[in-house]
PDB file of C-alpha atoms in Angstrom:
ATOM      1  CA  UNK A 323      -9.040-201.565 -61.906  1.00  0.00           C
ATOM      2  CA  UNK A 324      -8.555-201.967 -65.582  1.00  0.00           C
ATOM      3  CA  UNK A 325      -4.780-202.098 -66.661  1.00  0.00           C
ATOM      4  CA  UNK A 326      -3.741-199.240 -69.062  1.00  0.00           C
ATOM      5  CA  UNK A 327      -1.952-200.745 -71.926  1.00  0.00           C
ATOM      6  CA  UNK A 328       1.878-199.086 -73.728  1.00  0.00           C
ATOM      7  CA  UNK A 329       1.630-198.281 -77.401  1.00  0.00           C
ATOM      8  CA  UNK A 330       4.317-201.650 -77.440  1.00  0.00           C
ATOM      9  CA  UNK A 331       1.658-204.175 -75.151  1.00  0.00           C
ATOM     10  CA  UNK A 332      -0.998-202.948 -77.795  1.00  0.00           C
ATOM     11  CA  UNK A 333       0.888-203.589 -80.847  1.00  0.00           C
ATOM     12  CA  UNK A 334       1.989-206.874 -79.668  1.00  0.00           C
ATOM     13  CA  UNK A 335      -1.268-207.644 -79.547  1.00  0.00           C
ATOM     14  CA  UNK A 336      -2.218-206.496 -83.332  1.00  0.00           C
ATOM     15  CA  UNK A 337      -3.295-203.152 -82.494  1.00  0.00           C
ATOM     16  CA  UNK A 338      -1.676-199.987 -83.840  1.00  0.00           C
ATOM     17  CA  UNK A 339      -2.522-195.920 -84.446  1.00  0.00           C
ATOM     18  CA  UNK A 340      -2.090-194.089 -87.658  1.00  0.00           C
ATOM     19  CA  UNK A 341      -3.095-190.326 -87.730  1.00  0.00           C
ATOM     20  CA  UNK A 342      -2.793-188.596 -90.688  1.00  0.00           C
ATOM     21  CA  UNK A 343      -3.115-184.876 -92.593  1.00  0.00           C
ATOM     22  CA  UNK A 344      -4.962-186.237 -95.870  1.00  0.00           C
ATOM     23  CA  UNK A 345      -3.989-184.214 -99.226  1.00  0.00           C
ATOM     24  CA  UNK A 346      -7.618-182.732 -98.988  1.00  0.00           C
ATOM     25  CA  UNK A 347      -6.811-181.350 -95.588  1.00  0.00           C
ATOM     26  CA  UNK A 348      -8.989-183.717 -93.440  1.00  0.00           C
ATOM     27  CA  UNK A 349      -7.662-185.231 -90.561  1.00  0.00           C
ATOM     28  CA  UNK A 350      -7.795-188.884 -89.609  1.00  0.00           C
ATOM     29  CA  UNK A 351      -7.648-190.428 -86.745  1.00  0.00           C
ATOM     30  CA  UNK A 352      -7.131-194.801 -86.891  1.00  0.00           C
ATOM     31  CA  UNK A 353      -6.703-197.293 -85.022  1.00  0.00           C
ATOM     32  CA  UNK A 354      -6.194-200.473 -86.883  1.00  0.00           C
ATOM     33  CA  UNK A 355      -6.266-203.974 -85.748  1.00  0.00           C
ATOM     34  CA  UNK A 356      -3.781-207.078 -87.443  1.00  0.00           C
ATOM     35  CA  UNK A 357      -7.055-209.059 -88.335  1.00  0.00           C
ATOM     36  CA  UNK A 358      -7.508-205.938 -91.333  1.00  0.00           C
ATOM     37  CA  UNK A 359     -10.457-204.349 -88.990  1.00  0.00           C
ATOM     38  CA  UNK A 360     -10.236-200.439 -87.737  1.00  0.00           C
ATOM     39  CA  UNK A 361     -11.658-197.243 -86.399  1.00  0.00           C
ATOM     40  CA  UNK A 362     -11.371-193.894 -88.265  1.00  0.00           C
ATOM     41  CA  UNK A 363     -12.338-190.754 -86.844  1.00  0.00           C
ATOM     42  CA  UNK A 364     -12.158-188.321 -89.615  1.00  0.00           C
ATOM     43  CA  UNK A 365     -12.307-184.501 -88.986  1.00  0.00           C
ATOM     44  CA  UNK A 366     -13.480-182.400 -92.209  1.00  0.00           C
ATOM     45  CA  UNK A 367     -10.716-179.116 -92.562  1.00  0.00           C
ATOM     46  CA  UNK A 368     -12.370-176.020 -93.653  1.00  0.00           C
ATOM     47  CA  UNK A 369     -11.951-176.710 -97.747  1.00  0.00           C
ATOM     48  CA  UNK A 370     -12.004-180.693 -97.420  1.00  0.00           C
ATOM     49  CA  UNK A 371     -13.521-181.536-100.350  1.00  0.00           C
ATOM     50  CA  UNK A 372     -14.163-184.701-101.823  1.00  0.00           C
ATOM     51  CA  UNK A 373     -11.764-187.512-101.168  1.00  0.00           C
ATOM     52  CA  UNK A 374     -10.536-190.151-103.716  1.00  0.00           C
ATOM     53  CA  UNK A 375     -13.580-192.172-105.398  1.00  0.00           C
ATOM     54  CA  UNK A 376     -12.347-195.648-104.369  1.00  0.00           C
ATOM     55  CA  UNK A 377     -14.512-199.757-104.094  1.00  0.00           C
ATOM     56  CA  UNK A 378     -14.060-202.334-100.982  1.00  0.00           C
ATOM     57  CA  UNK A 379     -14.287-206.485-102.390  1.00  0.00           C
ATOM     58  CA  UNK A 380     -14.474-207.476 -98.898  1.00  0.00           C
ATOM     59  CA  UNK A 381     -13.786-204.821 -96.476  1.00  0.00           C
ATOM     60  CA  UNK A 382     -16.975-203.564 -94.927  1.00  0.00           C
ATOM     61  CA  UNK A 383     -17.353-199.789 -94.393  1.00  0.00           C
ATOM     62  CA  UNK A 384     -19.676-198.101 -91.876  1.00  0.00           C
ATOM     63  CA  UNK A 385     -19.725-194.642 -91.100  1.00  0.00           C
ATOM     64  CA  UNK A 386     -21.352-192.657 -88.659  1.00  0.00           C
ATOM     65  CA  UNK A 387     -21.877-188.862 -88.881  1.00  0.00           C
ATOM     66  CA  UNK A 388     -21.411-187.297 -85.342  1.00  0.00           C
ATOM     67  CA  UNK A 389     -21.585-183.402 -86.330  1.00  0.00           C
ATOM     68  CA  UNK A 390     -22.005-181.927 -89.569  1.00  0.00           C
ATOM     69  CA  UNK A 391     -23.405-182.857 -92.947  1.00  0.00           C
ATOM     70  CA  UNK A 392     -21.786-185.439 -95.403  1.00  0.00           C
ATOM     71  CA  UNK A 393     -22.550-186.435 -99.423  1.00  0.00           C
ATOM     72  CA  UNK A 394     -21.779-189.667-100.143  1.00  0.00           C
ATOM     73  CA  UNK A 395     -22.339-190.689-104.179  1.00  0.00           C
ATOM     74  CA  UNK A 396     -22.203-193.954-105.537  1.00  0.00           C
ATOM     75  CA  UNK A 397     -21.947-195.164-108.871  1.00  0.00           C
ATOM     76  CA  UNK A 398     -24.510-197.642-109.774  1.00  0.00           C
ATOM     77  CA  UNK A 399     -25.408-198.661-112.979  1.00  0.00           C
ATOM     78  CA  UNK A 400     -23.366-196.179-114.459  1.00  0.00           C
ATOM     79  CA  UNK A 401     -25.452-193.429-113.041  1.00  0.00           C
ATOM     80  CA  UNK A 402     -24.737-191.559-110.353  1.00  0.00           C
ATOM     81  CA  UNK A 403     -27.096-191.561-106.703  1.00  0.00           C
ATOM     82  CA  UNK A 404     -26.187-188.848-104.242  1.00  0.00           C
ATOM     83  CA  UNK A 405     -27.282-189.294-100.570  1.00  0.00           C
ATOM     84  CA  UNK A 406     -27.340-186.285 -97.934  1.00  0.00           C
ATOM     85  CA  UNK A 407     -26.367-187.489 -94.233  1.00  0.00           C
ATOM     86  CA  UNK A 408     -26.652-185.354 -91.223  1.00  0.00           C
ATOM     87  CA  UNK A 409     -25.578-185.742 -87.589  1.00  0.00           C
ATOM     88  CA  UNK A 410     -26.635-189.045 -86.097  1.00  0.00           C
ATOM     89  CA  UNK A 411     -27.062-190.850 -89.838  1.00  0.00           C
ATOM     90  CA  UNK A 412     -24.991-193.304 -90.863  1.00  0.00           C
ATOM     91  CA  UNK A 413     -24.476-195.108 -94.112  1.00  0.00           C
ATOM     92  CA  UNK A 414     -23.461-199.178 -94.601  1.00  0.00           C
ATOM     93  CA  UNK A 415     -20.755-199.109 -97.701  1.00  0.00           C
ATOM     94  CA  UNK A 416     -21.566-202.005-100.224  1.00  0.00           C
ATOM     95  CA  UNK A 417     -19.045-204.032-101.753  1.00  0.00           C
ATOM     96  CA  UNK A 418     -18.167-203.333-105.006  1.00  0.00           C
ATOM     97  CA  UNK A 419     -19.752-200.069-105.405  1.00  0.00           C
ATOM     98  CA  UNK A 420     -17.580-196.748-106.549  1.00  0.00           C
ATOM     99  CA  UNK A 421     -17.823-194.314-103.879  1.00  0.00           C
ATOM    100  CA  UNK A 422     -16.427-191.168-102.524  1.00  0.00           C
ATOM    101  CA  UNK A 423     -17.740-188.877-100.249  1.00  0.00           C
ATOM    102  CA  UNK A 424     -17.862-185.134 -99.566  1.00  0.00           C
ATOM    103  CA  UNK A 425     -17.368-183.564 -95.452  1.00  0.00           C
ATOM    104  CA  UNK A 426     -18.716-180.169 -95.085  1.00  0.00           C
ATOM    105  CA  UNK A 427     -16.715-178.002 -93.194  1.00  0.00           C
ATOM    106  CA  UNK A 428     -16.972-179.078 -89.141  1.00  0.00           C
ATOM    107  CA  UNK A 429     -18.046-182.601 -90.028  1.00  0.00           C
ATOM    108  CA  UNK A 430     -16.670-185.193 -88.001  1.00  0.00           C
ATOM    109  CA  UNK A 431     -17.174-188.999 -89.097  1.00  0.00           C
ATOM    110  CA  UNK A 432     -16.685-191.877 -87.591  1.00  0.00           C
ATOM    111  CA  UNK A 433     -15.787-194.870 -89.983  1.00  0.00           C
ATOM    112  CA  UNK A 434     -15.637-199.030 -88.358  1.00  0.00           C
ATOM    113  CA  UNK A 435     -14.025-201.239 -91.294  1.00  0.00           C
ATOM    114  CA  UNK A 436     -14.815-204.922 -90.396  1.00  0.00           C
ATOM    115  CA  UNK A 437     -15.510-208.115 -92.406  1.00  0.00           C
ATOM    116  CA  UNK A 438     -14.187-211.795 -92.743  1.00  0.00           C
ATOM    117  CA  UNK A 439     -10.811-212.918 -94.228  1.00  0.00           C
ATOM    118  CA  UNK A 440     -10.092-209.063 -94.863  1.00  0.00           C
ATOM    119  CA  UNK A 441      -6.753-208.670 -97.312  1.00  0.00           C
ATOM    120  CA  UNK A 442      -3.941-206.923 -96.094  1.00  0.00           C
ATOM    121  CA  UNK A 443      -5.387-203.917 -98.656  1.00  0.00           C
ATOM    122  CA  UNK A 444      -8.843-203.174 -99.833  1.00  0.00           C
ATOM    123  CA  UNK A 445      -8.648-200.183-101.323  1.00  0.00           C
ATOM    124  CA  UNK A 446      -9.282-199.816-105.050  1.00  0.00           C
ATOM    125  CA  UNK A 447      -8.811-196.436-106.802  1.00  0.00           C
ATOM    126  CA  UNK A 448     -12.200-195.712-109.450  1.00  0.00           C
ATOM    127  CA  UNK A 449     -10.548-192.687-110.457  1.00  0.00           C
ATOM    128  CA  UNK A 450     -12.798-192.217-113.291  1.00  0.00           C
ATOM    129  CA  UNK A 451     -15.638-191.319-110.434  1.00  0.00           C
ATOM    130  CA  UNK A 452     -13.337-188.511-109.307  1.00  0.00           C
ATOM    131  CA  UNK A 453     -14.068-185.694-111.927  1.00  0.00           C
ATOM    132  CA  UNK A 454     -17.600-186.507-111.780  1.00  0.00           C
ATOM    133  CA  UNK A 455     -17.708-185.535-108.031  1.00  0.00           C
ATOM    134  CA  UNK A 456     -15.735-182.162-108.084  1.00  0.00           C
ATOM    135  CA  UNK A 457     -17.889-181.202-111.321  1.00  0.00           C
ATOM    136  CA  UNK A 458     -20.853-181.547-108.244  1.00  0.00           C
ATOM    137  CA  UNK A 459     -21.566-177.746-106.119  1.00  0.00           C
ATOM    138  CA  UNK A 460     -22.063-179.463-103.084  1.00  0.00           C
ATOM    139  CA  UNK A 461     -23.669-176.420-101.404  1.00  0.00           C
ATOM    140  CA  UNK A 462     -26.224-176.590-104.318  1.00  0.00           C
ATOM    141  CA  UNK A 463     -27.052-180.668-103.128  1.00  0.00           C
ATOM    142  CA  UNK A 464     -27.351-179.369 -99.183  1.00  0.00           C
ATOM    143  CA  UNK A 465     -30.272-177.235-100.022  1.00  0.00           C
ATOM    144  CA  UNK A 466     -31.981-179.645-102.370  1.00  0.00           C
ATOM    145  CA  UNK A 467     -31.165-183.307-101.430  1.00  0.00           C
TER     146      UNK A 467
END
């Protein structure tokens, strides 16, 4: 029979939980791992919105759409591409690309960060993507992407 682990035998071992109440009203569910790696399962609230517009250098980001629909928009180029995912798509981050990414209402998404030699931090704030994004209806882009 497999041994349940305590929340102290798992963090001994690099593993620890972080749940959160995001600004937008999204929850999100991690567990994180000492190498840098970790799960997030995020839950969209009723008026999520779009989160912060942010690039990875080395973490990699892949989410997975389990209910719900999802925009993601990336700056490239200095133009913006806008890609619709429903339940069961998923979408492979690339490195230094701007991104953020809209949950409609009932979404839930299921995000693996992994990579080599990840940094303590990968985040990187591209606020200049943000007012770009809430300028976008997103109810407009359901019916036409």
């Amino acid at each position: 029979m497999p041994k349940v682990l305590t929340g102290a035998e798992a963090a001994a071992l690099g593993a620890s939980v972080l749940h959160e109440r995001m600004d937008n009203g999204e929850l999100r569910f991690r567990l994180r791992f000492a190498d840098g790696s970790s799960y997030i399962r995020t839950e969209a609230a009723r008026g999520s919105g779009w989160q912060n517009s942010h690039l990875h250098r080395a973490v990699r980001e892949l989410s997975v759409l389990q209910s719900g629909a999802m925009l993601v928009a990336e700056e490239r180029e200095g133009a913006l591409e806008l890609r619709l995912l429903r339940a069961g798509d998923f979408y492979l981050c690339p490195l230094h690309v701007p991104h953020n990414s809209y949950l409609f209402p009932g979404a839930v998404a299921h995000t693996v960060k992994f990579g080599q030699d990840l940094p303590a931090s990968d985040w990187v704030a591209c606020p200049h993507l943000d007012p770009i994004c809430r300028a976008l209806d997103p109810d407009e882009l359901l019916k036409t992407l």
